[in-house]
C-alpha cells in the first residue's frame, strides 16, 4: 500500500490506473525519462478514454489538462509510462527491498572496518589494492554467508533434511517475536505505546509455567489450561495499565516501564522462594521443569526445534487481523487510535477501549511468554526468560507497520536474524551485535521513504525529486 | 499507512488530555490525593502498628572525619512508628477535609495545603519506614543521600535533555541511546587522550550526533518521533556493543581505560553538615549538572530563547506566523538536548566505572523519560523526580546491606510502585507540550 496514493485525489488516481493499464509495456522507455525527470510533452492527454473508470470519465480529455495539475503543470504532463515506473519504484516492496539492501551495505562496511585482515591490507592499499578488496570480500561475504546458512539453508550438510534445519530454527525464534509484536502493534493501533512487554511476558511465563509443572493432567486439557493461564496473566498485567490510564489519566509509558520492573522483582522473588515457583530441593532461582503433558509438541519431529507454538501464533495473527479489520471492536479500536476525540463524539467508550485494548495487547505479549516457557525452555524458567523479546517486539511491530501480517513477516525476518546471528558469531567471529545494527537500520530506512528515494535517486510519486520542497510528500510519510 | 500516521500521533499525551477534558469537565472534586494518602496510611498502620519491630534505630548525620559532627539520633522504632502513623492519619484527614471544601476554599489554597500535606506525609513515612526497617542499626543519612545524588546524575542529565526536546515539540525516546553513545565515546576519547575533559566533549558530540539522526528523521523526513526514538535506542545499543566487542576489547589498555574525574571539595560549602559532603564534594560533572539544571530552568521560562522554544512546542503554527523558523528551532534545540543527555552518559564511564561496558546504561534513559513525564515537563520537577528514583534505588542498597525484614525484591520494587501510585494518584493527568510528537508541515 503506497501512502502517497491515498493522499491523491480520486480523479488522478483513477487516471493513473488507466494509464498504467495502457502503457505498461513502455517501462524501458520510461527508465530514461523518469531519471531525467524533465517533464516531457504528454501523450497521455491524447490517449483514448475508453475503458476508464467512472471517476476518470469525469476528468475527460479536456479536463485532464486542468484536473491533473496536482501532478504537473498543464500542458507539460509527462508520459504515463514514467508514472508506471515510478509506481513500481515507489511501491512498498521495492522501497522495503532497498531499505534492507542499504542496511546490509552499512552493516557490511562495519564488518569490513573492524576486520583485522582488512585493516592490515589497508596499510599497503596503494601497493596492492587487490589484497584489500579481497580481504573486504572475504570478511563481508563470509559473515553474510554464514548468516544466511544459519538462518535459511545450510549448504554444508549433505541431505535436505538437515540442511533445512536452520529455517525451522528461524521459525522457532520468530514464534515469540510475532506474538509479542502483535501485542505491541495492537496497542499502537489504539494509540498506546506498550513498552511493557518484559513484564507481561514474565508474569505470563510464570503463570503458564506454574500450571505446567504443578498440576499433572492429560495433555489435551493440560496444555490449553497452561496456555490460557499465561494469556490471562499477561492480559491482567496489561489490563492494569489500561485501567489506570482510563481511570486516572496516568501515562501508559510510565506505567508499562514501572510494571516491567515490578514484574521482574516479583518473579525473581517467587523463583527463589520455596513453595512458590522454585524447584523443590534446589537453591537456584529456577522453576522445576514443565511436565511433559504441558510442553508444546514438536511439529516436525524430534530433529527440529519447531513447536506447535508457531501454528498457534499464526492463528493468533489471523485472529488479530480479523479483530482489527473485520469486527466492530476492532473498528472502535482503530477509531480511538486514529482520533480519540472523534471516537468519543461518535459514541465510542474510549476509556473502556483503552482497558480492553491493553488487556488484549498484554494477552498477546503474554502468549510470547507462554511460547518461551512451554516451547523454548521447558526445562524450567528463570527471571531472564523474556530474553529481550519484549523490546525486540517494538521494532518488529514498527517494521510490520502494526499490521498483523506485516508483523508476522517482520517477526520471521527478525527470527532469521537471531538464528543466523548466532551462527555468524560462532563461525566467523563477527559479533552478533551487528544484527541489532542492521535490524534497526532497516526499520529506520523503511520508516523514511524520502530518504531511500534520495539515496537511490528515485523521483517521488509526484514527479519531484526529494530534494525539492516536500509539501505533498511530507504529509504522507509521517508514519 | 494513513491510519498509522494518525494513530501514532495520538500517542502524545495532549490528545489524551483533550478527551478527559471532555469527560471530566464538571468533576472538580478530585479524590486522587486523598485516596493515595489513605492507601499509604493503611500500609503504615499494618507495618508500624500491627507488626511493630522493637528496638533502637540511629540516624547518623555525619561521618567520623567531618569537621562539624552532629550527634546521632536514637529513636525507638515502635514509638516512632505509632507517632508517625497517627500523624499520617491526621494528614489524610486534612486532605479529605480540603477535598470536601472544594468550591468553598480557593483552588490555590487547596492546592497549597494538599501539596504541603503530601510532602510532610512522604517525609514522615520515610522516617518511620527507615526506623522500622533498620532496627538495631544506624541509618547513614549522609551516605544515603550521597548515593542518591550519584545514582541520579545521569537521570537528571537525561531528563533535562528530555525536557528541552519535548518542550520544543520532539518526543525524545532516544535518551537511552544518547546516554549510551555519550558513555561509549567519552570512554574511548578519554582513554586515547588521557584527558577526562576531552571525554566530556566527546560525550556531548556523541549525544548531538544521535540527536541529529532523531532530528533529521523527525523534522525533515517526518517519521513518527516515537518510532525514530525507539529504533535509535536499538541502533546505538547495537553499534556500541558491536564496536565494544570488536574494537574496544582488542586493546582495552589504550581504548577503554578512561581516567576518572575525582571529587573536588568546594572550600567552605563542603564543611556544612549533611548537605556539604552530599552536594559540594562531588566530581566536576555534578557541578556542571547544577549549572545545567539552573540554566535550563531560567532559559526556558525567563529568556527569549525559552519563550520561542516553548512556543514552537505548544503551537508551531502560531510561532511560524510570528516569524520563528519552526524546523530550525526544533533541529538545534533537539541537538542541544542530545549534548546534555550525552554528558549524562559520560558520568557512567568517567565517574562511576572508569571504562565502557556493554549496555551499561541499563534502562536509565527510560527512567529519565519517566522522570520527564512524572515531572510534568518542568526542569525542576523532573530533577526532583529523578532524585526520587535515585533515592529509591539507593535505599534498597542500604537496606540490603543490613538485611531488611522484607524480602529484598519487594524493597527493589518499592520505587516503581511508589511511582505508579504517584503518577496515578497525585500527578494524574500529565499534559505535555501540545505539539510534542507532531511534525510541523509548513503551509
Coordinates of N, CA and C in Angstrom, one line a residue, chain B residues 3-165:
Chain B
X3 N -3.6 5.5 8.2 CA -4.1 5.1 9.5 C -3.0 5.2 10.6
X4 N -1.9 4.6 10.2 CA -0.7 4.5 11.1 C -0.3 5.9 11.5
X5 N -0.3 6.8 10.4 CA 0.1 8.1 10.6 C -0.6 8.8 11.7
X6 N -2.0 8.6 11.7 CA -2.7 9.3 12.6 C -2.7 8.6 14.0
X7 N -2.6 7.2 13.9 CA -2.7 6.6 15.2 C -1.5 6.8 16.1
X8 N -0.4 6.9 15.4 CA 0.9 7.0 16.2 C 1.0 8.5 16.7
X9 N 0.3 9.4 16.0 CA 0.3 10.7 16.5 C -0.4 10.8 17.8
X10 N -1.4 10.0 18.0 CA -2.2 10.1 19.2 C -1.5 9.5 20.4
X11 N -0.3 9.0 20.2 CA 0.5 8.5 21.4 C 0.8 9.7 22.3
X12 N 0.7 10.9 21.7 CA 1.0 12.1 22.6 C 0.0 12.3 23.6
X13 N 0.4 12.7 24.8 CA -0.5 12.9 25.9 C -1.5 14.0 25.6
X14 N -1.2 14.9 24.7 CA -2.0 16.0 24.5 C -3.4 15.5 24.1
X15 N -3.5 14.5 23.2 CA -4.7 14.0 22.8 C -5.5 13.4 23.9
X16 N -4.8 12.7 24.8 CA -5.5 12.1 25.9 C -6.1 13.1 26.8
X17 N -5.3 14.2 26.9 CA -5.7 15.3 27.8 C -7.0 15.8 27.3
X18 N -7.1 16.0 26.0 CA -8.3 16.5 25.4 C -9.5 15.7 25.7
X19 N -9.4 14.4 25.7 CA -10.5 13.5 25.9 C -11.0 13.7 27.3
X20 N -10.1 13.7 28.3 CA -10.6 13.7 29.6 C -11.1 15.1 30.0
X21 N -10.6 16.0 29.2 CA -11.2 17.4 29.4 C -12.7 17.3 29.1
X22 N -13.0 16.6 28.0 CA -14.4 16.4 27.7 C -15.1 15.6 28.8
X23 N -14.4 14.6 29.3 CA -15.1 13.7 30.2 C -15.2 14.3 31.6
X24 N -14.3 15.1 32.0 CA -14.2 15.4 33.4 C -14.4 16.9 33.7
X25 N -15.0 17.5 32.8 CA -15.1 19.0 32.9 C -15.8 19.4 34.2
X26 N -16.9 18.6 34.5 CA -17.7 19.1 35.7 C -17.2 18.5 37.0
X27 N -16.3 17.5 36.9 CA -15.8 16.9 38.1 C -14.6 17.7 38.7
X28 N -15.0 18.6 39.5 CA -14.0 19.5 40.1 C -13.3 18.9 41.3
X29 N -14.1 18.0 42.0 CA -13.5 17.5 43.2 C -12.7 16.2 42.9
X30 N -11.4 16.3 43.2 CA -10.5 15.2 42.9 C -10.2 14.4 44.2
X31 N -10.5 13.2 44.2 CA -10.2 12.4 45.4 C -8.9 11.6 45.3
X32 N -8.1 11.9 44.2 CA -7.0 11.0 43.9 C -5.9 11.2 45.1
X33 N -5.6 12.4 45.5 CA -4.6 12.6 46.5 C -5.1 11.9 47.8
X34 N -6.4 12.1 48.2 CA -6.9 11.6 49.4 C -6.8 10.1 49.4
X35 N -7.2 9.5 48.2 CA -7.1 8.0 48.2 C -5.7 7.5 48.3
X36 N -4.8 8.2 47.6 CA -3.4 7.7 47.7 C -2.8 7.8 49.1
X37 N -3.1 8.9 49.8 CA -2.7 9.1 51.2 C -3.3 8.0 52.1
X38 N -4.6 7.8 51.8 CA -5.3 6.8 52.7 C -4.6 5.4 52.5
X39 N -4.3 5.1 51.2 CA -3.6 3.8 51.0 C -2.3 3.7 51.8
X40 N -1.5 4.7 51.7 CA -0.3 4.7 52.4 C -0.5 4.7 53.9
X41 N -1.5 5.3 54.4 CA -1.8 5.3 55.8 C -2.1 3.9 56.3
X42 N -2.9 3.2 55.4 CA -3.2 1.8 55.7 C -2.0 0.9 55.8
X43 N -1.1 1.2 54.8 CA 0.2 0.5 54.8 C 1.0 0.7 56.1
X44 N 1.0 2.0 56.5 CA 1.8 2.3 57.7 C 1.1 1.7 59.0
X45 N -0.2 1.7 59.0 CA -0.9 1.1 60.2 C -0.5 -0.4 60.2
X46 N -0.5 -1.1 59.1 CA -0.2 -2.5 59.0 C 1.3 -2.7 59.4
X47 N 2.2 -1.9 58.8 CA 3.6 -2.2 59.1 C 4.0 -1.7 60.5
X48 N 3.7 -0.5 60.9 CA 4.2 0.1 62.1 C 3.4 -0.2 63.3
X49 N 2.1 -0.5 63.2 CA 1.3 -0.7 64.4 C 0.9 -2.1 64.6
X50 N 0.6 -2.8 63.5 CA 0.2 -4.2 63.6 C 1.4 -5.1 63.7
X51 N 2.5 -4.8 62.9 CA 3.7 -5.6 63.0 C 4.9 -4.7 63.5
X52 N 4.8 -4.1 64.6 CA 5.9 -3.2 65.0 C 7.2 -4.0 65.3
X53 N 8.3 -3.4 65.1 CA 9.6 -4.0 65.5 C 10.2 -3.2 66.6
X54 N 10.7 -3.9 67.6 CA 11.1 -3.2 68.8 C 12.6 -3.1 68.8
X55 N 13.1 -1.9 69.3 CA 14.5 -1.7 69.3 C 14.8 -0.2 68.9
X56 N 16.1 0.1 69.0 CA 16.5 1.4 68.7 C 17.1 1.5 67.3
X57 N 16.8 2.6 66.7 CA 17.4 2.9 65.4 C 18.1 4.2 65.4
X58 N 19.3 4.3 64.9 CA 20.1 5.5 65.0 C 20.0 6.2 63.6
X59 N 19.9 7.5 63.6 CA 20.1 8.3 62.4 C 21.4 9.0 62.5
X60 N 22.4 8.6 61.7 CA 23.7 9.1 61.8 C 23.8 10.3 60.8
X61 N 24.1 11.5 61.3 CA 24.1 12.7 60.4 C 25.4 13.0 59.9
X62 N 26.5 12.5 60.4 CA 27.8 12.9 59.9 C 28.8 11.7 60.0
X63 N 29.8 11.8 59.2 CA 30.8 10.8 59.2 C 31.8 11.1 60.3
X64 N 32.8 10.2 60.5 CA 33.7 10.3 61.7 C 34.7 11.5 61.4
X65 N 35.0 11.7 60.2 CA 36.1 12.7 59.9 C 35.5 14.0 59.5
X66 N 34.2 14.3 59.7 CA 33.7 15.6 59.4 C 34.2 16.6 60.3
X67 N 34.2 17.9 59.8 CA 34.7 19.0 60.6 C 33.7 19.2 61.8
X68 N 32.4 19.4 61.4 CA 31.4 19.6 62.3 C 30.6 18.3 62.5
X69 N 30.7 17.7 63.6 CA 29.9 16.4 63.8 C 28.6 16.6 64.5
X70 N 27.6 16.0 64.0 CA 26.3 16.1 64.6 C 26.1 14.8 65.4
X71 N 25.4 14.9 66.5 CA 25.1 13.7 67.3 C 24.2 12.8 66.5
X72 N 24.4 11.5 66.7 CA 23.5 10.5 66.1 C 22.2 10.5 66.9
X73 N 21.0 10.5 66.2 CA 19.7 10.5 66.9 C 19.4 9.0 67.1
X74 N 19.0 8.7 68.3 CA 18.5 7.3 68.5 C 17.0 7.4 68.8
X75 N 16.2 6.6 68.1 CA 14.8 6.6 68.3 C 14.3 5.2 68.5
X76 N 13.2 5.1 69.3 CA 12.6 3.8 69.4 C 11.7 3.5 68.2
X77 N 11.9 2.4 67.6 CA 11.3 2.1 66.3 C 9.7 2.1 66.5
X78 N 9.3 1.3 67.5 CA 7.9 1.1 67.7 C 7.1 2.5 68.0
X79 N 7.8 3.2 68.9 CA 7.1 4.5 69.3 C 7.1 5.4 68.1
X80 N 8.2 5.5 67.4 CA 8.2 6.4 66.2 C 7.1 5.9 65.2
X81 N 7.0 4.6 65.0 CA 6.0 4.1 64.1 C 4.6 4.6 64.5
X82 N 4.3 4.4 65.8 CA 3.0 4.8 66.2 C 2.7 6.3 66.1
X83 N 3.7 7.1 66.5 CA 3.5 8.5 66.4 C 3.3 8.9 64.9
X84 N 4.2 8.4 64.1 CA 4.1 8.8 62.7 C 2.8 8.3 62.1
X85 N 2.3 7.1 62.4 CA 1.1 6.7 61.9 C -0.1 7.6 62.2
X86 N -0.1 8.1 63.5 CA -1.1 9.0 63.9 C -1.0 10.3 63.1
X87 N 0.2 10.8 62.9 CA 0.4 12.0 62.1 C -0.1 11.7 60.6
X88 N 0.2 10.6 60.1 CA -0.2 10.3 58.7 C -1.7 10.2 58.6
X89 N -2.4 9.6 59.6 CA -3.9 9.6 59.6 C -4.4 11.0 59.6
X90 N -3.8 11.8 60.5 CA -4.3 13.2 60.6 C -4.1 13.9 59.3
X91 N -3.0 13.7 58.7 CA -2.7 14.4 57.4 C -3.7 14.0 56.3
X92 N -4.0 12.7 56.3 CA -5.0 12.1 55.4 C -6.4 12.8 55.6
X93 N -6.7 12.9 56.9 CA -8.0 13.6 57.3 C -8.0 15.0 56.8
X94 N -6.8 15.7 56.9 CA -6.8 17.1 56.5 C -7.0 17.2 55.0
X95 N -6.4 16.2 54.2 CA -6.6 16.3 52.8 C -8.0 16.0 52.4
X96 N -8.6 15.0 53.1 CA -10.0 14.7 52.9 C -10.9 15.9 53.1
X97 N -10.6 16.6 54.2 CA -11.4 17.8 54.6 C -11.2 18.9 53.5
X98 N -10.0 19.0 53.0 CA -9.7 20.0 52.0 C -10.5 19.7 50.7
X99 N -10.5 18.4 50.4 CA -11.2 17.9 49.2 C -12.7 18.2 49.3
X100 N -13.2 18.0 50.6 CA -14.6 18.3 50.8 C -15.0 19.7 50.7
X101 N -14.0 20.6 51.0 CA -14.2 22.0 50.9 C -14.1 22.5 49.5
X102 N -14.0 21.6 48.5 CA -14.0 22.1 47.1 C -15.1 23.0 46.8
X103 N -14.8 24.2 46.3 CA -15.8 25.1 46.0 C -15.9 26.2 47.0
X104 N -15.5 25.8 48.3 CA -15.6 26.8 49.3 C -14.2 27.5 49.5
X105 N -13.2 26.7 49.4 CA -11.8 27.3 49.5 C -11.3 27.6 48.1
X106 N -10.5 28.6 48.1 CA -9.9 29.0 46.8 C -9.0 27.8 46.3
X107 N -9.0 27.6 45.0 CA -8.3 26.4 44.5 C -6.8 26.5 44.8
X108 N -6.3 27.7 44.9 CA -4.9 27.9 45.2 C -4.6 27.5 46.6
X109 N -5.4 27.9 47.5 CA -5.2 27.5 48.9 C -5.3 26.0 49.1
X110 N -6.3 25.4 48.4 CA -6.4 23.9 48.4 C -5.2 23.2 48.0
X111 N -4.7 23.7 46.8 CA -3.5 23.1 46.2 C -2.3 23.2 47.2
X112 N -2.2 24.4 47.8 CA -1.1 24.6 48.7 C -1.1 23.7 49.9
X113 N -2.3 23.6 50.5 CA -2.5 22.7 51.6 C -2.2 21.2 51.3
X114 N -2.8 20.8 50.1 CA -2.6 19.4 49.7 C -1.1 19.1 49.5
X115 N -0.5 20.0 48.7 CA 1.0 19.8 48.4 C 1.8 19.7 49.7
X116 N 1.6 20.7 50.6 CA 2.3 20.7 51.8 C 2.0 19.4 52.6
X117 N 0.8 18.9 52.7 CA 0.4 17.7 53.4 C 1.1 16.5 52.8
X118 N 1.2 16.5 51.4 CA 1.8 15.3 50.8 C 3.3 15.3 51.1
X119 N 3.9 16.5 51.1 CA 5.4 16.5 51.3 C 5.7 16.0 52.8
X120 N 4.9 16.6 53.7 CA 5.2 16.2 55.1 C 4.9 14.7 55.3
X121 N 3.8 14.2 54.6 CA 3.4 12.8 54.7 C 4.6 12.0 54.2
X122 N 5.1 12.3 53.0 CA 6.2 11.5 52.5 C 7.4 11.4 53.4
X123 N 7.8 12.6 53.9 CA 9.0 12.6 54.8 C 8.7 11.8 56.1
X124 N 7.6 12.0 56.7 CA 7.3 11.3 57.9 C 7.2 9.8 57.7
X125 N 6.6 9.4 56.6 CA 6.5 8.0 56.2 C 7.9 7.4 56.1
X126 N 8.8 8.2 55.4 CA 10.1 7.7 55.2 C 10.9 7.5 56.5
X127 N 10.8 8.4 57.4 CA 11.4 8.3 58.7 C 11.0 7.1 59.4
X128 N 9.7 6.9 59.5 CA 9.1 5.8 60.2 C 9.5 4.5 59.5
X129 N 9.6 4.5 58.2 CA 9.9 3.3 57.5 C 11.4 2.9 57.8
X130 N 12.3 3.9 57.7 CA 13.7 3.6 58.0 C 13.9 3.1 59.4
X131 N 13.2 3.8 60.3 CA 13.3 3.4 61.7 C 12.8 1.9 61.9
X132 N 11.8 1.6 61.2 CA 11.2 0.2 61.2 C 12.1 -0.8 60.6
X133 N 12.6 -0.5 59.4 CA 13.3 -1.4 58.6 C 14.7 -1.6 59.1
X134 N 15.3 -0.6 59.8 CA 16.7 -0.7 60.2 C 16.9 -0.8 61.7
X135 N 16.0 -1.5 62.3 CA 16.0 -1.6 63.8 C 17.4 -2.2 64.2
X136 N 18.0 -1.6 65.2 CA 19.3 -2.1 65.7 C 20.5 -1.6 64.9
X137 N 20.2 -0.8 63.9 CA 21.3 -0.3 63.1 C 21.3 1.2 63.0
X138 N 22.3 1.8 62.5 CA 22.3 3.2 62.3 C 22.0 3.5 60.8
X139 N 21.2 4.5 60.6 CA 20.8 4.9 59.2 C 21.9 5.9 58.8
X140 N 22.7 5.6 57.8 CA 23.7 6.6 57.4 C 23.1 7.6 56.5
X141 N 22.5 8.7 57.1 CA 21.7 9.6 56.3 C 22.6 10.2 55.2
X142 N 23.8 10.6 55.6 CA 24.7 11.3 54.6 C 25.0 10.3 53.4
X143 N 25.3 9.1 53.8 CA 25.6 8.1 52.8 C 24.4 7.8 51.9
X144 N 23.3 7.8 52.5 CA 22.0 7.5 51.7 C 21.8 8.6 50.7
X145 N 22.0 9.9 51.1 CA 21.8 11.0 50.2 C 22.9 11.1 49.2
X146 N 24.1 10.8 49.6 CA 25.3 10.8 48.7 C 25.0 9.8 47.5
X147 N 24.6 8.6 47.9 CA 24.3 7.6 46.9 C 23.2 8.0 46.0
X148 N 22.2 8.7 46.6 CA 21.1 9.2 45.8 C 21.6 10.1 44.7
X149 N 22.4 11.1 45.1 CA 22.9 12.0 44.1 C 23.7 11.3 43.0
X150 N 24.6 10.4 43.4 CA 25.4 9.7 42.4 C 24.5 8.9 41.4
X151 N 23.5 8.3 41.9 CA 22.6 7.5 41.0 C 21.7 8.4 40.2
X152 N 21.5 9.6 40.7 CA 20.5 10.5 39.9 C 21.2 11.3 38.8
X153 N 22.5 11.5 38.9 CA 23.2 12.4 38.0 C 22.8 12.1 36.5
X154 N 23.1 10.8 36.0 CA 22.7 10.5 34.6 C 21.2 10.7 34.4
X155 N 20.4 10.4 35.4 CA 19.0 10.5 35.2 C 18.6 12.0 35.0
X156 N 19.3 12.9 35.8 CA 18.9 14.3 35.7 C 19.4 14.9 34.3
X157 N 20.6 14.5 33.9 CA 21.1 15.0 32.6 C 20.1 14.5 31.5
X158 N 19.8 13.2 31.6 CA 18.8 12.6 30.6 C 17.5 13.4 30.6
X159 N 17.0 13.6 31.8 CA 15.7 14.3 32.0 C 15.8 15.7 31.4
X160 N 16.9 16.4 31.6 CA 17.0 17.8 31.1 C 17.0 17.7 29.5
X161 N 17.7 16.7 29.0 CA 17.6 16.5 27.5 C 16.2 16.3 27.1
X162 N 15.5 15.4 27.8 CA 14.1 15.1 27.5 C 13.2 16.3 27.6
X163 N 13.4 17.1 28.6 CA 12.5 18.3 28.8 C 12.7 19.3 27.7
X164 N 14.0 19.6 27.3 CA 14.2 20.6 26.2 C 13.6 20.0 24.9
X165 N 13.9 18.7 24.6 CA 13.4 18.2 23.4 C 11.9 18.2 23.3

